[in-house]
XYZ file of N, CA and C in Angstrom:
498
model
N 143.269 94.558 108.658
C 141.881 94.593 109.067
C 141.013 94.936 107.859
N 139.953 94.125 107.589
C 139.110 94.410 106.431
C 138.286 95.683 106.638
N 137.997 96.341 105.540
C 137.173 97.556 105.599
C 135.760 97.178 106.017
N 135.097 98.108 106.702
C 133.704 97.844 107.094
C 132.845 97.824 105.842
N 131.773 97.032 105.860
C 130.909 96.998 104.683
C 130.275 98.356 104.428
N 130.000 98.610 103.167
C 129.364 99.864 102.769
C 127.871 99.635 102.607
N 127.084 100.428 103.340
C 125.633 100.367 103.284
C 125.108 101.678 102.729
N 124.168 101.600 101.805
C 123.465 102.787 101.355
C 121.982 102.568 101.628
N 121.388 103.536 102.306
C 119.971 103.490 102.598
C 119.272 104.366 101.563
N 118.387 103.767 100.779
C 117.650 104.507 99.751
C 116.290 104.843 100.337
N 116.170 106.043 100.855
C 114.953 106.485 101.527
C 115.313 106.927 102.931
N 115.199 108.206 103.196
C 115.680 108.769 104.460
C 114.551 109.163 105.398
N 113.500 108.373 105.401
C 112.399 108.623 106.332
C 112.678 107.962 107.669
N 111.612 107.678 108.395
C 111.752 107.134 109.742
C 112.431 105.763 109.745
N 111.998 104.868 108.890
C 112.590 103.527 108.860
C 114.029 103.588 108.345
N 114.240 104.213 107.190
C 115.587 104.303 106.622
C 116.555 105.028 107.530
N 116.101 106.122 108.135
C 116.966 106.879 109.030
C 117.344 106.096 110.270
N 116.396 105.351 110.819
C 116.693 104.535 112.000
C 117.712 103.454 111.662
N 117.506 102.771 110.545
C 118.453 101.741 110.124
C 119.835 102.357 109.917
N 119.899 103.499 109.231
C 121.185 104.155 108.965
C 121.895 104.532 110.265
N 121.164 105.116 111.200
C 121.777 105.543 112.463
C 122.310 104.352 113.249
N 121.544 103.282 113.299
C 121.983 102.111 114.061
C 123.156 101.410 113.387
N 123.176 101.363 112.060
C 124.342 100.811 111.361
C 125.577 101.672 111.618
N 125.410 102.995 111.555
C 126.522 103.903 111.833
C 127.048 103.726 113.245
N 126.146 103.501 114.181
C 126.528 103.287 115.578
C 127.394 102.031 115.733
N 127.170 101.051 114.845
C 127.938 99.802 114.880
C 129.262 99.910 114.137
N 129.538 101.058 113.545
C 130.807 101.255 112.852
C 130.781 101.014 111.364
N 129.609 100.752 110.801
C 129.517 100.539 109.354
C 129.683 101.861 108.615
N 130.100 101.782 107.382
C 130.171 102.941 106.501
C 128.790 103.104 105.876
N 128.133 104.231 106.172
C 126.734 104.407 105.776
C 126.565 105.665 104.930
N 125.795 105.518 103.855
C 125.391 106.671 103.050
C 123.886 106.574 102.858
N 123.300 107.690 102.425
C 121.861 107.729 102.197
C 121.539 108.497 100.926
N 120.487 108.059 100.258
C 119.920 108.816 99.152
C 118.683 109.500 99.721
N 118.658 110.819 99.640
C 117.543 111.616 100.165
C 117.258 112.737 99.188
N 116.195 113.463 99.440
C 115.852 114.592 98.560
C 115.136 115.664 99.366
N 114.980 116.815 98.762
C 114.196 117.908 99.329
C 114.664 118.384 100.692
N 113.684 118.653 101.553
C 113.978 119.180 102.897
C 114.787 118.197 103.737
N 114.527 116.907 103.550
C 115.278 115.904 104.307
C 116.746 115.937 103.924
N 117.034 116.026 102.639
C 118.417 116.128 102.174
C 119.090 117.357 102.775
N 118.421 118.489 102.715
C 118.989 119.730 103.259
C 119.258 119.598 104.755
N 118.310 119.022 105.494
C 118.492 118.871 106.950
C 119.630 117.922 107.270
N 119.755 116.827 106.531
C 120.833 115.876 106.777
C 122.191 116.486 106.458
N 122.271 117.275 105.395
C 123.536 117.940 105.066
C 123.891 118.987 106.114
N 122.898 119.680 106.623
C 123.127 120.739 107.608
C 123.435 120.169 108.999
N 122.641 119.217 109.459
C 122.704 118.754 110.845
C 123.241 117.342 111.025
N 123.393 116.587 109.943
C 123.759 115.183 110.067
C 122.556 114.369 110.509
N 122.748 113.084 110.649
C 121.664 112.201 111.063
C 121.643 112.124 112.581
N 120.491 112.377 113.151
C 120.324 112.348 114.606
C 119.156 111.434 114.944
N 119.371 110.584 115.921
C 118.358 109.636 116.348
C 118.238 109.726 117.858
N 117.026 109.865 118.338
C 116.802 109.890 119.782
C 116.171 108.560 120.179
N 116.852 107.832 121.070
C 116.348 106.569 121.600
C 116.262 106.715 123.110
N 115.056 106.592 123.633
C 114.849 106.708 125.081
C 115.511 107.959 125.656
N 115.369 109.073 124.961
C 115.894 110.344 125.446
C 117.363 110.589 125.160
N 118.074 109.613 124.642
C 119.502 109.777 124.331
C 119.674 110.114 122.854
N 120.426 111.193 122.564
C 120.677 111.616 121.190
C 121.868 110.846 120.625
N 121.665 110.197 119.495
C 122.728 109.495 118.784
C 122.965 110.239 117.477
N 124.195 110.607 117.229
C 124.558 111.232 115.955
C 125.351 110.208 115.149
N 125.002 110.068 113.888
C 125.654 109.082 113.035
C 126.295 109.770 111.841
N 127.582 109.487 111.609
C 128.225 110.076 110.437
C 127.756 109.372 109.163
N 127.223 110.129 108.243
C 126.778 109.559 106.968
C 127.115 110.514 105.842
N 127.258 109.944 104.673
C 127.345 110.739 103.453
C 125.945 110.714 102.861
N 125.458 111.847 102.423
C 124.110 111.914 101.885
C 124.120 112.642 100.545
N 123.313 112.142 99.620
C 123.232 112.765 98.305
C 121.871 112.469 97.684
N 121.464 113.323 96.777
C 120.263 113.068 95.987
C 120.612 112.204 94.778
N 121.904 112.187 94.429
C 122.386 111.506 93.232
C 123.144 110.233 93.617
N 122.576 109.044 93.367
C 123.250 107.799 93.731
C 124.651 107.643 93.130
N 124.903 108.246 91.973
C 126.224 108.098 91.357
C 127.321 108.757 92.195
N 126.971 109.690 93.079
C 127.962 110.308 93.960
C 128.386 109.381 95.095
N 127.634 108.315 95.326
C 127.891 107.426 96.464
C 128.648 106.166 96.074
N 128.609 105.783 94.811
C 129.374 104.633 94.334
C 128.759 103.286 94.688
N 129.438 102.240 94.254
C 128.982 100.864 94.463
C 129.020 100.526 95.945
N 127.983 99.861 96.406
C 127.814 99.507 97.810
C 127.842 97.994 98.001
N 128.101 97.568 99.229
C 127.973 96.150 99.554
C 126.503 95.795 99.773
N 125.776 96.721 100.402
C 124.356 96.535 100.687
C 123.616 97.819 100.357
N 122.477 97.681 99.675
C 121.571 98.804 99.467
C 120.259 98.412 100.132
N 119.826 99.224 101.076
C 118.578 98.967 101.784
C 117.543 99.952 101.267
N 116.528 99.431 100.584
C 115.458 100.279 100.076
C 114.423 100.420 101.183
N 114.300 101.625 101.695
C 113.363 101.919 102.777
C 112.450 103.050 102.325
N 111.712 102.758 101.282
C 110.799 103.754 100.699
C 109.448 103.087 100.495
N 108.470 103.868 100.208
C 107.134 103.334 99.940
C 107.089 102.756 98.516
N 106.270 101.743 98.320
C 106.197 101.044 97.037
C 106.003 101.968 95.831
N 105.202 103.052 95.905
C 105.058 103.907 94.726
C 106.370 104.559 94.270
N 107.367 104.602 95.128
C 108.661 105.197 94.751
C 109.543 104.223 93.974
N 109.178 102.935 93.919
C 110.031 101.935 93.288
C 110.404 102.209 91.831
N 109.479 102.618 90.959
C 109.897 102.869 89.576
C 111.002 103.930 89.478
N 110.891 105.012 90.250
C 111.937 106.036 90.232
C 113.232 105.494 90.816
N 113.145 104.742 91.894
C 114.345 104.132 92.488
C 115.004 103.212 91.476
N 114.209 102.396 90.792
C 114.749 101.469 89.791
C 115.517 102.204 88.694
N 115.013 103.356 88.281
C 115.702 104.128 87.232
C 117.028 104.717 87.722
N 117.170 104.925 89.041
C 118.330 105.646 89.568
C 119.309 104.789 90.363
N 118.967 103.553 90.700
C 119.746 102.744 91.633
C 121.025 102.152 91.032
N 121.101 102.059 89.725
C 122.216 101.401 89.033
C 123.611 101.718 89.557
N 123.973 102.995 89.781
C 125.331 103.308 90.237
C 125.685 102.731 91.615
N 124.689 102.310 92.375
C 124.945 101.742 93.706
C 125.211 100.241 93.648
N 124.855 99.606 92.530
C 124.887 98.153 92.424
C 126.128 97.639 91.724
N 126.792 96.700 92.375
C 127.905 95.980 91.776
C 127.530 94.515 91.686
N 128.430 93.666 91.177
C 128.091 92.246 91.009
C 127.809 91.514 92.325
N 128.309 92.023 93.441
C 128.103 91.358 94.731
C 127.213 92.153 95.682
N 126.577 93.209 95.194
C 125.721 94.031 96.052
C 124.443 93.278 96.401
N 124.120 93.249 97.687
C 122.843 92.702 98.142
C 121.871 93.868 98.298
N 120.645 93.676 97.840
C 119.605 94.686 97.967
C 118.589 94.179 98.983
N 118.414 94.938 100.055
C 117.476 94.580 101.108
C 116.243 95.461 100.949
N 115.075 94.829 100.849
C 113.844 95.591 100.685
C 113.137 95.692 102.033
N 113.391 96.773 102.741
C 112.748 97.029 104.035
C 111.495 97.862 103.772
N 110.502 97.212 103.213
C 109.309 97.907 102.740
C 108.063 97.152 103.174
N 106.954 97.862 103.228
C 105.671 97.232 103.503
C 105.125 96.621 102.219
N 104.285 95.621 102.366
C 103.590 95.050 101.221
C 104.340 93.911 100.571
N 103.755 93.370 99.536
C 104.349 92.272 98.785
C 105.298 92.869 97.750
N 106.571 92.482 97.766
C 107.544 93.069 96.836
C 107.408 92.510 95.417
N 107.971 93.231 94.460
C 107.876 92.861 93.051
C 108.454 91.480 92.782
N 109.417 91.034 93.550
C 110.126 89.783 93.286
C 109.480 88.576 93.962
N 108.398 88.750 94.689
C 107.847 87.722 95.563
C 107.622 86.379 94.854
N 107.058 86.390 93.660
C 106.752 85.137 92.974
C 107.779 84.757 91.903
N 108.744 85.595 91.638
C 109.652 85.324 90.523
C 110.444 84.027 90.700
N 110.767 83.659 91.923
C 111.499 82.413 92.174
C 110.617 81.355 92.829
N 109.324 81.584 92.838
C 108.392 80.663 93.494
C 108.290 79.351 92.720
N 107.763 78.367 93.394
C 107.481 77.084 92.763
C 105.953 76.943 92.670
N 105.489 76.064 91.854
C 104.055 75.810 91.760
C 103.359 76.708 90.759
N 102.055 76.898 90.960
C 101.214 77.616 89.999
C 101.630 79.069 89.781
N 102.210 79.703 90.789
C 102.551 81.122 90.668
C 104.023 81.365 90.314
N 104.742 80.319 89.967
C 106.158 80.459 89.614
C 106.338 81.469 88.489
N 107.181 82.448 88.722
C 107.491 83.450 87.720
C 106.424 84.504 87.511
N 105.370 84.469 88.310
C 104.265 85.433 88.172
C 104.762 86.852 88.460
N 104.442 87.774 87.581
C 104.822 89.171 87.747
C 103.660 89.942 88.362
N 103.947 90.666 89.435
C 102.914 91.460 90.097
C 102.769 92.787 89.356
N 101.819 92.835 88.448
C 101.624 94.007 87.591
C 101.273 95.260 88.384
N 100.594 95.125 89.504
C 100.223 96.299 90.295
C 101.449 96.958 90.910
N 102.506 96.194 91.119
C 103.712 96.720 91.758
C 104.756 97.122 90.720
N 104.884 96.304 89.669
C 105.900 96.549 88.642
C 105.264 96.317 87.275
N 104.382 97.248 86.828
C 103.562 97.003 85.644
C 104.324 96.684 84.367
N 105.448 97.327 84.144
C 106.165 97.090 82.887
C 107.497 96.368 83.079
N 107.759 95.872 84.284
C 108.992 95.125 84.539
C 110.218 95.990 84.772
N 110.053 97.309 84.882
C 111.183 98.227 85.085
C 111.980 97.880 86.340
N 111.281 97.617 87.429
C 111.960 97.326 88.699
C 112.706 96.001 88.600
N 112.064 94.964 88.058
C 112.699 93.650 87.939
C 113.944 93.697 87.055
N 113.922 94.520 86.009
C 115.095 94.637 85.136
C 116.238 95.394 85.819
N 115.915 96.368 86.644
C 116.934 97.223 87.262
C 117.567 96.613 88.506
N 116.830 95.777 89.218
C 117.319 95.224 90.485
C 117.264 93.706 90.377
N 118.408 93.064 90.119
C 118.421 91.611 89.953
C 117.914 90.892 91.201
N 116.956 89.998 91.027
C 116.374 89.300 92.175
C 117.355 88.348 92.841
N 118.405 87.953 92.147
C 119.377 87.023 92.740
C 120.074 87.619 93.961
N 120.135 88.940 94.058
C 120.791 89.579 95.190
C 119.841 90.263 96.147
N 118.537 89.942 96.066
C 117.550 90.619 96.904
C 117.308 89.819 98.189
N 117.261 90.547 99.295
C 116.933 89.967 100.593
C 115.686 90.696 101.098
N 114.638 89.950 101.374
C 113.412 90.550 101.886
C 113.543 90.857 103.365
N 112.915 91.934 103.800
C 113.014 92.353 105.199
C 111.751 93.097 105.598
N 110.883 92.463 106.388
C 109.739 93.232 106.882
C 110.235 94.281 107.876
N 109.713 95.469 107.803
C 110.171 96.554 108.676
C 108.991 97.120 109.444
N 109.066 97.029 110.747
C 108.022 97.582 111.592
C 108.686 98.164 112.831
N 108.768 99.471 112.903
C 109.399 100.161 114.015
C 108.398 101.165 114.564
N 108.528 101.469 115.823
C 107.759 102.577 116.395
C 108.666 103.801 116.293
N 108.574 104.508 115.175
C 109.432 105.667 114.943
C 108.608 106.828 114.429
N 109.208 107.992 114.502
C 108.590 109.190 113.955
C 109.714 110.037 113.369
N 109.550 110.452 112.134
C 110.562 111.286 111.495
C 110.174 112.752 111.633
N 111.122 113.540 112.050
C 110.982 114.990 112.096
C 112.175 115.474 111.288
N 111.943 116.003 110.113
C 112.970 116.354 109.149
C 114.388 116.335 109.721
N 115.108 115.247 109.400
C 116.497 115.103 109.818
C 116.686 114.611 111.247
N 115.601 114.441 111.995
C 115.689 113.962 113.371
C 114.703 112.822 113.527
N 115.160 111.706 114.062
C 114.314 110.539 114.212
C 114.097 110.229 115.671
N 112.883 109.876 116.015
C 112.534 109.511 117.371
C 112.111 108.040 117.386
N 112.768 107.219 118.201
C 112.386 105.830 118.313
C 111.543 105.671 119.565
N 110.460 104.905 119.463
C 109.509 104.711 120.549
C 108.967 106.043 121.048
N 108.487 106.904 120.146
C 107.996 108.204 120.601
C 106.753 108.045 121.467
N 106.625 108.882 122.443
C 105.421 108.861 123.269
C 104.384 109.753 122.613
N 103.146 109.466 122.870
C 102.087 110.286 122.298
C 101.722 111.368 123.291
N 101.191 112.441 122.793
C 100.732 113.476 123.717
C 101.123 114.852 123.328
């Protein structure tokens, strides 16, 4: 039986945490890169997701240091665009020759025009990647774009899907 694919979620907020929990629920091997209070909560309590009142706990390995997690089959970047330069500087240990990078982020990604045809072919989005750091660190040949829109709310280490207001 083949080993389950290895997924690393880079960004442990509401979107990244939801993706990680649901992948873990499906039996995938999941790790996360987190920092600060979120890292501490995940190490202490594990990843917990509440969907329609049901608590789901997902086994994950979590670290602030990507080199502790090793090469992955898939890296899902679920962070805000301003975090990209720092992610680009640190993501290398997660990437192997066959690693796919999924950008589950809002906005137009740095790679959007790099493979385009026509007038904008190869155009670099300076507002997103001013000096090309991100493009050099994350090969576009393995990037998969993914719009992410969930009704979630992150409470340090605990995620609520479809939270009610009030």
